[in-house]
mmCIF file of C-alpha atoms and ligand atoms in Angstrom:
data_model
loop_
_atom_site.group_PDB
_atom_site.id
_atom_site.type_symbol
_atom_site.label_atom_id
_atom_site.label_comp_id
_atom_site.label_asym_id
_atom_site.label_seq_id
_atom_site.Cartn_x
_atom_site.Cartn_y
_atom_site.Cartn_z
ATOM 1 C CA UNK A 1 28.464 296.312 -135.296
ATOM 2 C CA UNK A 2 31.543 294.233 -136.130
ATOM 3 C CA UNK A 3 34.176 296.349 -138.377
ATOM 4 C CA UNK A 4 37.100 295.080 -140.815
ATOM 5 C CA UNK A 5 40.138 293.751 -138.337
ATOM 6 C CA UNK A 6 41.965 290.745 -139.093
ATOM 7 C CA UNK A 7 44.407 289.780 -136.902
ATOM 8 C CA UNK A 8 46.944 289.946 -140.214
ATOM 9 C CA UNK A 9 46.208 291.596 -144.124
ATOM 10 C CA UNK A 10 48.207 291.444 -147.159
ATOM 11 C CA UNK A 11 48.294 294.476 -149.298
ATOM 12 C CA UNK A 12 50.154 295.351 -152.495
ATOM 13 C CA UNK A 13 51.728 291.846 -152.173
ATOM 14 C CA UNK A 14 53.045 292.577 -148.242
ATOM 15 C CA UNK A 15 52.197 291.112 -145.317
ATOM 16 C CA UNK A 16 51.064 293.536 -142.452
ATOM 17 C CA UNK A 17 50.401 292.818 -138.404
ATOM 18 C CA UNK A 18 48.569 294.839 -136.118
ATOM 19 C CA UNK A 19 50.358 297.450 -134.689
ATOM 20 C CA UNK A 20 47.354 299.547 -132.523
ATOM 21 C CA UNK A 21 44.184 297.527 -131.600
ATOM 22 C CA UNK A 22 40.699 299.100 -132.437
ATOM 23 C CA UNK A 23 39.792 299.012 -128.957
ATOM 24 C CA UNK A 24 43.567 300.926 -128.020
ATOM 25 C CA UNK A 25 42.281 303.470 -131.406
ATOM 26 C CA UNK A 26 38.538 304.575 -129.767
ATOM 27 C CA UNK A 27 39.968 304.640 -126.022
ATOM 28 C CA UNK A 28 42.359 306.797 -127.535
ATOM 29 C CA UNK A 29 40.140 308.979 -129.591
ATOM 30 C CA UNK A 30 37.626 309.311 -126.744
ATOM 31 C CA UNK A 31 40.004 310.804 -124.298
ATOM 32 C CA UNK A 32 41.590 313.144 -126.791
ATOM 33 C CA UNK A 33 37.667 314.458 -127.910
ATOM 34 C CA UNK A 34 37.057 314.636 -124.012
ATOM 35 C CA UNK A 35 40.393 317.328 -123.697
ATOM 36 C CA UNK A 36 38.770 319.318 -127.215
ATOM 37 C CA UNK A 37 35.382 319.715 -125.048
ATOM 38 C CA UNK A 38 37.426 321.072 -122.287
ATOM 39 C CA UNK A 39 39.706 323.267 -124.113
ATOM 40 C CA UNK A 40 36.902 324.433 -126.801
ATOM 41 C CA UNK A 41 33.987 325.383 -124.226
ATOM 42 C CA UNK A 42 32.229 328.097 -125.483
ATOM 43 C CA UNK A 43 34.687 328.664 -128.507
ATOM 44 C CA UNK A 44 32.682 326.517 -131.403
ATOM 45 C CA UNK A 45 35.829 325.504 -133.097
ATOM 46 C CA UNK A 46 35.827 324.493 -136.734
ATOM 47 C CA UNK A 47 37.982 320.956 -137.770
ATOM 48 C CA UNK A 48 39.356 320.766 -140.760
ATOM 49 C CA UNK A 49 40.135 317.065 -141.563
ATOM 50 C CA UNK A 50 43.039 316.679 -144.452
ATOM 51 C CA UNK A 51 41.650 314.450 -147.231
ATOM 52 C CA UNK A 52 42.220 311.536 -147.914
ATOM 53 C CA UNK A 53 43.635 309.635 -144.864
ATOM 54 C CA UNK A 54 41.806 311.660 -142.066
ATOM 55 C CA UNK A 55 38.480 310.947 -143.050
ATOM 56 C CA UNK A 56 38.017 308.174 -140.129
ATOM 57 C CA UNK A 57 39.966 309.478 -137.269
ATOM 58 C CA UNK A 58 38.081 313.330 -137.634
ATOM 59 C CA UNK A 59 34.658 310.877 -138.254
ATOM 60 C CA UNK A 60 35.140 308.954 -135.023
ATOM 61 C CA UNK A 61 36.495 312.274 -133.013
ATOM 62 C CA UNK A 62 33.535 314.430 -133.924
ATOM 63 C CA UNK A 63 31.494 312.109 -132.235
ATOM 64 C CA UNK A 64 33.030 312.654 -128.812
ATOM 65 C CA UNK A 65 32.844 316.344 -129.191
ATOM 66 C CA UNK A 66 29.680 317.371 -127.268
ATOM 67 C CA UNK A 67 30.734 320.886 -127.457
ATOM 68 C CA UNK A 68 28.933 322.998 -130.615
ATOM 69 C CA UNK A 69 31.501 322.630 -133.723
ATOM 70 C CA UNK A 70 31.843 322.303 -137.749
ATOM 71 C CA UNK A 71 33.477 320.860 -140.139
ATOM 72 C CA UNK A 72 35.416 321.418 -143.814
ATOM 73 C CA UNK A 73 37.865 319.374 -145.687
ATOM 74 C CA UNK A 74 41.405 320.121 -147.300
ATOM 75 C CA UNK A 75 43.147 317.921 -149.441
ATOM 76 C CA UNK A 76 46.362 317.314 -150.388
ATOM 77 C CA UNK A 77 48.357 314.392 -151.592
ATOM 78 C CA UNK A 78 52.139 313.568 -150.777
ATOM 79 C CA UNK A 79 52.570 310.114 -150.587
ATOM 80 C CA UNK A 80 51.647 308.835 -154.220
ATOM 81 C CA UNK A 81 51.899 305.342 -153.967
ATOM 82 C CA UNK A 82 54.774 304.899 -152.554
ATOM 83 C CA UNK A 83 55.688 303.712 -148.522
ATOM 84 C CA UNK A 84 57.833 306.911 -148.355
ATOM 85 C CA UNK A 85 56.944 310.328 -149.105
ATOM 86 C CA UNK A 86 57.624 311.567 -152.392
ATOM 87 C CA UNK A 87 59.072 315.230 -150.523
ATOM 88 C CA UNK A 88 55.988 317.445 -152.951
ATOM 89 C CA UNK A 89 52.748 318.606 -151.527
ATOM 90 C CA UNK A 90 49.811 318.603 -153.865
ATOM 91 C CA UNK A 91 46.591 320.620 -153.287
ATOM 92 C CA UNK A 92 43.727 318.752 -154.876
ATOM 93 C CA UNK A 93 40.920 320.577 -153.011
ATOM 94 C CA UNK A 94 40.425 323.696 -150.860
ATOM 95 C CA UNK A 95 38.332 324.546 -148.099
ATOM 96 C CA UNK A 96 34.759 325.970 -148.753
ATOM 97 C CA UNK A 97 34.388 327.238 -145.235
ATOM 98 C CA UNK A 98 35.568 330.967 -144.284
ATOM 99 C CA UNK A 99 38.034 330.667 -141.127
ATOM 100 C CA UNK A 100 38.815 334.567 -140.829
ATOM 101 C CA UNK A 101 38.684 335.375 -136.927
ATOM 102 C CA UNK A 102 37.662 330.759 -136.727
ATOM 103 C CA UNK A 103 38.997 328.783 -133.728
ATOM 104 C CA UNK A 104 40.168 326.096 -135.963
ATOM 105 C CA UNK A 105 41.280 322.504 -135.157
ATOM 106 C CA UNK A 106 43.042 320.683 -138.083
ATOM 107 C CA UNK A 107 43.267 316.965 -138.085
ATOM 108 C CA UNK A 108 45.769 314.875 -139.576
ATOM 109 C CA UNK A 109 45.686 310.905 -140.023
ATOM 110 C CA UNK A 110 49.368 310.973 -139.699
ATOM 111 C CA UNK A 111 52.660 313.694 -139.136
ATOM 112 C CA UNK A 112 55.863 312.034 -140.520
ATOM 113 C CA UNK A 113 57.768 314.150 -141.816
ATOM 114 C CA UNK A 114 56.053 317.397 -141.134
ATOM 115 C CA UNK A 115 56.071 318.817 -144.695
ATOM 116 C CA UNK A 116 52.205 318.525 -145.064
ATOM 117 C CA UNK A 117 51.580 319.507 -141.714
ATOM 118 C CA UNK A 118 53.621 322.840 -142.122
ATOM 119 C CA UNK A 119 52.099 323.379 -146.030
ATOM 120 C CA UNK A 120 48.200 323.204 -144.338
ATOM 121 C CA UNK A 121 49.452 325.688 -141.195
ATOM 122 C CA UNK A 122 50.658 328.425 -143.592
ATOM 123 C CA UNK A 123 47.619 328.317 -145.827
ATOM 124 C CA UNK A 124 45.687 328.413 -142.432
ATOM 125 C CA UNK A 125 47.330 330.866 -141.176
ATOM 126 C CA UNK A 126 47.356 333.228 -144.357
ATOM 127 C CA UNK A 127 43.147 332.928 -144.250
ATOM 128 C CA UNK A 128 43.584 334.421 -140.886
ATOM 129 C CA UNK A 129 41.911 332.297 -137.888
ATOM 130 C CA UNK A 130 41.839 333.166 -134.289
ATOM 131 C CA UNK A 131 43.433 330.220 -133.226
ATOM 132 C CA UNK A 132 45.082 327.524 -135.114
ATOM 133 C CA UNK A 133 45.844 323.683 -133.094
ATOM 134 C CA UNK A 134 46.809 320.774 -134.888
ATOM 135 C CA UNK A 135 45.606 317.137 -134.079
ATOM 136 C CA UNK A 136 47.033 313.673 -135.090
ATOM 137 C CA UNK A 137 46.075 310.426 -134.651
ATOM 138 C CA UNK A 138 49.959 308.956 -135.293
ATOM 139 C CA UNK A 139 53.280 311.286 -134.926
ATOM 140 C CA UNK A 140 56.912 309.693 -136.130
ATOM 141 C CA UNK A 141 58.625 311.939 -134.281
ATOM 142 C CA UNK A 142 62.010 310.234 -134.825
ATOM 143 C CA UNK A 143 61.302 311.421 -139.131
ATOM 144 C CA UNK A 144 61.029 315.118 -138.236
ATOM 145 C CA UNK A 145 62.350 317.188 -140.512
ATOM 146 C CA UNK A 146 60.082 320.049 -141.000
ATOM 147 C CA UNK A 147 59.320 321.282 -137.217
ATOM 148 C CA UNK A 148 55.645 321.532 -136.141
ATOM 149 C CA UNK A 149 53.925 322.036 -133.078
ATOM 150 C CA UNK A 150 51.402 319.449 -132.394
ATOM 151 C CA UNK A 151 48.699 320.140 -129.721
ATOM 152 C CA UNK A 152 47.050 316.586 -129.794
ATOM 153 C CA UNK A 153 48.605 313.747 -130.645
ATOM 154 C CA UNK A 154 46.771 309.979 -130.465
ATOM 155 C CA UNK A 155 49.693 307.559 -130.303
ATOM 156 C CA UNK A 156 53.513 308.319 -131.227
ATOM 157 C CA UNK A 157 54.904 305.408 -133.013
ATOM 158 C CA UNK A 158 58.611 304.778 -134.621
ATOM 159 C CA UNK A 159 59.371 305.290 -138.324
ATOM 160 C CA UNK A 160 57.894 302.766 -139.495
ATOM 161 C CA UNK A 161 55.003 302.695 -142.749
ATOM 162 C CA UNK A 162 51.652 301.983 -141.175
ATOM 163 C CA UNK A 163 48.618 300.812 -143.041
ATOM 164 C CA UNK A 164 44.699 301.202 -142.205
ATOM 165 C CA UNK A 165 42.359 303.164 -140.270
ATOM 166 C CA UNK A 166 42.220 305.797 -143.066
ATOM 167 C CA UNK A 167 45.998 305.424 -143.881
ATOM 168 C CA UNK A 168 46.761 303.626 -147.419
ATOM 169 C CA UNK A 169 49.225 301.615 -149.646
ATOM 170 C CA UNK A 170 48.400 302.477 -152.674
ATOM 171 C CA UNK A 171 45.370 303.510 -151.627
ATOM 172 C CA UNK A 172 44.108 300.621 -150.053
ATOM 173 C CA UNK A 173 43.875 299.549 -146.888
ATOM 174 C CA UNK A 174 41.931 303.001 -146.059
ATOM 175 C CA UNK A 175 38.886 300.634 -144.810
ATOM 176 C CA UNK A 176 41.083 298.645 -141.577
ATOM 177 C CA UNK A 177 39.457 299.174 -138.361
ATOM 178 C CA UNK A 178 43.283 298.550 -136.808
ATOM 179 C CA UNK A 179 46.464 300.232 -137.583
ATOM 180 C CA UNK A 180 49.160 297.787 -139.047
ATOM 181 C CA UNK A 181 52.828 297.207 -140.124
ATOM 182 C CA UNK A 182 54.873 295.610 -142.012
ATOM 183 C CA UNK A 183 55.150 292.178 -140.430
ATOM 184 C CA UNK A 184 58.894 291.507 -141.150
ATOM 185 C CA UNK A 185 58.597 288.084 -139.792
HETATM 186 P P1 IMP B 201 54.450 314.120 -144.076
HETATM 187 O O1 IMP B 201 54.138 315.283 -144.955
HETATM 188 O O2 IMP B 201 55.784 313.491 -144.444
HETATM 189 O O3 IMP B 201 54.365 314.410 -142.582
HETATM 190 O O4 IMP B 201 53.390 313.002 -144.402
HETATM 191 C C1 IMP B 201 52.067 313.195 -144.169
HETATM 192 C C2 IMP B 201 51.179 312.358 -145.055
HETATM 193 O O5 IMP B 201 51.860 311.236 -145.648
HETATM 194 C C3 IMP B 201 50.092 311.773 -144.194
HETATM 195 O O6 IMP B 201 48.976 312.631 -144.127
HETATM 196 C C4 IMP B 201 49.801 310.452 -144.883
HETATM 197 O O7 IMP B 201 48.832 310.642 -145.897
HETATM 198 C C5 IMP B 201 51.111 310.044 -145.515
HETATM 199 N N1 IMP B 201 51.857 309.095 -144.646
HETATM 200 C C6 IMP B 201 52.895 309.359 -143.815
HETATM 201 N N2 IMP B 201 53.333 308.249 -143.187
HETATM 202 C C7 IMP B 201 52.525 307.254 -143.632
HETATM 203 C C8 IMP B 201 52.465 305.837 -143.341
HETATM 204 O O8 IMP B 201 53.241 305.265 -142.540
HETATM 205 N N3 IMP B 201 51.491 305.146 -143.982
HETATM 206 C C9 IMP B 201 50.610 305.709 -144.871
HETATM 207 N N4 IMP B 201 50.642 307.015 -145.171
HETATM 208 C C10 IMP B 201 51.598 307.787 -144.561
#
Protein backbone atom coordinates (compact mmCIF):
# COMPACT_ATOMS: atom_id res chain seq x y z
CA UNK A 1 0.00 0.00 0.00
CA UNK A 2 1.76 3.23 -0.98
CA UNK A 3 0.30 6.39 1.10
CA UNK A 4 0.40 10.31 0.26
CA UNK A 5 4.29 11.52 0.97
CA UNK A 6 5.96 13.81 -1.25
CA UNK A 7 9.19 14.65 -0.52
CA UNK A 8 7.79 18.58 -0.52
CA UNK A 9 3.73 20.02 -0.58
CA UNK A 10 2.43 23.40 -0.96
CA UNK A 11 -0.55 24.32 1.05
CA UNK A 12 -2.51 27.55 1.47
CA UNK A 13 0.09 29.07 -0.94
CA UNK A 14 3.33 27.80 1.43
CA UNK A 15 5.83 25.62 0.76
CA UNK A 16 6.34 22.76 3.40
CA UNK A 17 9.43 19.99 3.81
CA UNK A 18 9.37 16.95 5.66
CA UNK A 19 10.07 17.25 9.05
CA UNK A 20 9.35 13.32 10.50
CA UNK A 21 9.51 10.47 7.88
CA UNK A 22 6.54 7.93 7.74
CA UNK A 23 8.79 5.22 8.45
CA UNK A 24 10.36 7.50 11.78
CA UNK A 25 6.03 8.08 12.47
CA UNK A 26 5.02 3.97 12.62
CA UNK A 27 8.48 2.98 14.38
CA UNK A 28 7.45 5.52 16.65
CA UNK A 29 3.86 4.63 17.12
CA UNK A 30 4.69 0.92 17.41
CA UNK A 31 6.95 1.26 20.35
CA UNK A 32 4.72 3.68 22.18
CA UNK A 33 1.45 0.98 21.58
CA UNK A 34 4.03 -1.77 22.75
CA UNK A 35 4.56 0.42 26.41
CA UNK A 36 0.23 0.87 26.46
CA UNK A 37 0.12 -3.16 26.28
CA UNK A 38 2.52 -3.25 29.08
CA UNK A 39 1.18 -0.63 31.24
CA UNK A 40 -2.69 -1.51 30.41
CA UNK A 41 -2.53 -5.47 31.01
CA UNK A 42 -5.55 -6.51 32.37
CA UNK A 43 -6.96 -2.85 32.79
CA UNK A 44 -9.09 -2.55 29.26
CA UNK A 45 -8.44 1.09 28.96
CA UNK A 46 -10.72 3.30 26.92
CA UNK A 47 -8.87 6.08 24.26
CA UNK A 48 -10.40 8.92 23.63
CA UNK A 49 -8.94 10.47 20.41
CA UNK A 50 -9.60 14.53 20.20
CA UNK A 51 -11.31 15.27 16.86
CA UNK A 52 -10.21 16.49 14.29
CA UNK A 53 -6.37 16.12 14.10
CA UNK A 54 -6.04 12.79 16.11
CA UNK A 55 -8.00 10.74 13.97
CA UNK A 56 -4.72 9.04 12.30
CA UNK A 57 -2.26 8.82 15.06
CA UNK A 58 -5.19 7.02 17.64
CA UNK A 59 -6.11 4.91 14.07
CA UNK A 60 -2.55 3.69 13.58
CA UNK A 61 -1.94 3.22 17.62
CA UNK A 62 -5.00 1.08 18.16
CA UNK A 63 -3.60 -1.25 15.92
CA UNK A 64 -0.55 -2.04 18.04
CA UNK A 65 -2.63 -2.43 21.09
CA UNK A 66 -3.12 -6.22 21.47
CA UNK A 67 -4.40 -5.69 24.87
CA UNK A 68 -8.60 -5.61 25.08
CA UNK A 69 -9.59 -1.70 24.69
CA UNK A 70 -12.32 0.92 23.25
CA UNK A 71 -12.70 3.79 21.81
CA UNK A 72 -14.84 7.40 21.82
CA UNK A 73 -14.17 10.71 20.31
CA UNK A 74 -14.10 14.41 21.73
CA UNK A 75 -13.89 17.32 19.74
CA UNK A 76 -12.84 20.54 20.06
CA UNK A 77 -11.47 23.21 17.83
CA UNK A 78 -8.72 25.91 18.72
CA UNK A 79 -6.78 26.58 15.90
CA UNK A 80 -9.36 28.07 13.29
CA UNK A 81 -7.44 28.56 10.40
CA UNK A 82 -4.83 30.14 11.49
CA UNK A 83 -0.81 28.72 12.06
CA UNK A 84 -1.17 29.97 15.69
CA UNK A 85 -3.73 29.25 18.13
CA UNK A 86 -6.48 31.53 18.42
CA UNK A 87 -6.09 31.18 22.75
CA UNK A 88 -10.38 29.80 22.81
CA UNK A 89 -11.34 26.21 23.12
CA UNK A 90 -14.47 25.17 21.32
CA UNK A 91 -16.45 21.98 22.12
CA UNK A 92 -18.12 20.80 18.95
CA UNK A 93 -18.85 17.23 20.14
CA UNK A 94 -18.90 15.21 23.38
CA UNK A 95 -18.17 11.83 24.25
CA UNK A 96 -20.98 9.13 24.01
CA UNK A 97 -19.08 6.66 26.11
CA UNK A 98 -19.54 6.61 30.11
CA UNK A 99 -15.88 6.84 31.73
CA UNK A 100 -17.10 6.82 35.53
CA UNK A 101 -14.58 4.38 37.43
CA UNK A 102 -12.77 4.01 33.08
CA UNK A 103 -8.97 3.61 32.78
CA UNK A 104 -8.87 6.18 30.13
CA UNK A 105 -6.08 7.06 27.63
CA UNK A 106 -6.64 10.39 25.73
CA UNK A 107 -4.81 11.03 22.55
CA UNK A 108 -3.81 14.17 21.14
CA UNK A 109 -2.35 14.86 17.48
CA UNK A 110 -0.43 17.65 18.97
CA UNK A 111 0.26 19.65 22.72
CA UNK A 112 1.46 23.25 21.97
CA UNK A 113 0.39 25.27 24.10
CA UNK A 114 -1.39 23.09 26.55
CA UNK A 115 -4.73 24.97 26.67
CA UNK A 116 -6.67 22.08 24.91
CA UNK A 117 -4.88 19.53 26.61
CA UNK A 118 -5.79 21.01 30.14
CA UNK A 119 -9.69 21.95 28.83
CA UNK A 120 -10.14 17.84 27.81
CA UNK A 121 -8.34 16.75 31.44
CA UNK A 122 -10.86 18.76 33.51
CA UNK A 123 -13.90 17.59 31.62
CA UNK A 124 -12.28 14.07 32.09
CA UNK A 125 -11.70 14.37 35.23
CA UNK A 126 -15.19 15.92 36.30
CA UNK A 127 -16.92 12.49 34.56
CA UNK A 128 -14.86 10.73 37.10
CA UNK A 129 -12.39 7.92 35.58
CA UNK A 130 -10.10 5.70 37.47
CA UNK A 131 -7.20 6.74 35.79
CA UNK A 132 -6.61 9.50 33.41
CA UNK A 133 -2.96 9.43 30.96
CA UNK A 134 -2.52 11.60 28.18
CA UNK A 135 -0.78 10.61 24.81
CA UNK A 136 0.72 12.78 21.96
CA UNK A 137 2.11 12.15 18.91
CA UNK A 138 4.11 15.85 18.81
CA UNK A 139 4.84 18.04 22.16
CA UNK A 140 6.35 21.87 21.68
CA UNK A 141 7.50 21.93 24.86
CA UNK A 142 9.45 25.19 24.40
CA UNK A 143 5.32 26.94 23.82
CA UNK A 144 4.16 25.74 27.25
CA UNK A 145 2.09 27.86 28.82
CA UNK A 146 -0.65 25.95 30.36
CA UNK A 147 1.28 23.01 32.37
CA UNK A 148 0.28 19.39 31.62
CA UNK A 149 1.56 16.18 32.42
CA UNK A 150 2.11 14.06 29.46
CA UNK A 151 2.56 10.25 29.94
CA UNK A 152 3.38 9.40 26.21
CA UNK A 153 4.77 11.50 24.01
CA UNK A 154 5.80 10.38 20.10
CA UNK A 155 8.40 12.95 19.07
CA UNK A 156 9.12 16.48 20.82
CA UNK A 157 9.76 18.99 18.19
CA UNK A 158 10.55 23.00 18.46
CA UNK A 159 7.87 25.67 18.00
CA UNK A 160 7.47 25.46 14.89
CA UNK A 161 3.70 24.98 12.75
CA UNK A 162 3.67 21.46 11.43
CA UNK A 163 1.40 20.21 8.72
CA UNK A 164 0.03 16.51 7.92
CA UNK A 165 -0.50 13.26 9.42
CA UNK A 166 -3.89 14.42 10.79
CA UNK A 167 -2.59 18.00 11.56
CA UNK A 168 -4.07 20.86 9.13
CA UNK A 169 -3.68 24.38 7.54
CA UNK A 170 -6.75 25.34 7.04
CA UNK A 171 -7.84 22.16 7.19
CA UNK A 172 -5.90 20.59 4.71
CA UNK A 173 -3.12 18.73 4.69
CA UNK A 174 -4.99 16.25 7.28
CA UNK A 175 -4.36 13.36 4.51
CA UNK A 176 0.02 13.53 4.58
CA UNK A 177 1.45 10.31 5.48
CA UNK A 178 4.68 12.60 6.80
CA UNK A 179 4.79 15.41 9.17
CA UNK A 180 6.07 18.74 7.53
CA UNK A 181 7.22 22.40 7.99
CA UNK A 182 7.48 25.34 6.72
CA UNK A 183 10.39 25.08 4.31
CA UNK A 184 11.89 28.61 4.84
CA UNK A 185 14.37 28.02 2.16
P1 LIG B 1 -2.84 23.88 22.16
O1 LIG B 1 -4.19 23.99 22.79
O2 LIG B 1 -2.21 25.25 21.97
O3 LIG B 1 -1.89 22.92 22.86
O4 LIG B 1 -3.06 23.35 20.70
C1 LIG B 1 -3.59 22.12 20.47
C2 LIG B 1 -4.28 22.01 19.13
O5 LIG B 1 -3.90 23.04 18.20
C3 LIG B 1 -3.86 20.71 18.50
O6 LIG B 1 -4.73 19.66 18.88
C4 LIG B 1 -3.91 21.03 17.02
O7 LIG B 1 -5.21 20.80 16.52
C5 LIG B 1 -3.59 22.50 16.93
N1 LIG B 1 -2.15 22.73 16.64
C6 LIG B 1 -1.16 23.06 17.51
N2 LIG B 1 0.03 23.19 16.89
C7 LIG B 1 -0.22 22.92 15.59
C8 LIG B 1 0.63 22.88 14.41
O8 LIG B 1 1.86 23.12 14.44
N3 LIG B 1 0.01 22.54 13.25
C9 LIG B 1 -1.33 22.27 13.15
N4 LIG B 1 -2.15 22.30 14.21
C10 LIG B 1 -1.60 22.63 15.43
Amino acid sequence: MSFYSPEFVTCNDEKFKVLITKEEIQKRIAELGEQINKDYKDKKPIFIGILNGAFIFLADLMRHVSIPCEVDFYKLSSYGDEKVSSGKVTERKDLDADISGRHVIIVEDIVDTGLSANYIKNIVDRKKPASVSFVTLLHKPESIKYHIDVDYVGFEILPQFVLGYGLDYAQEGRNLAQVYVLDED
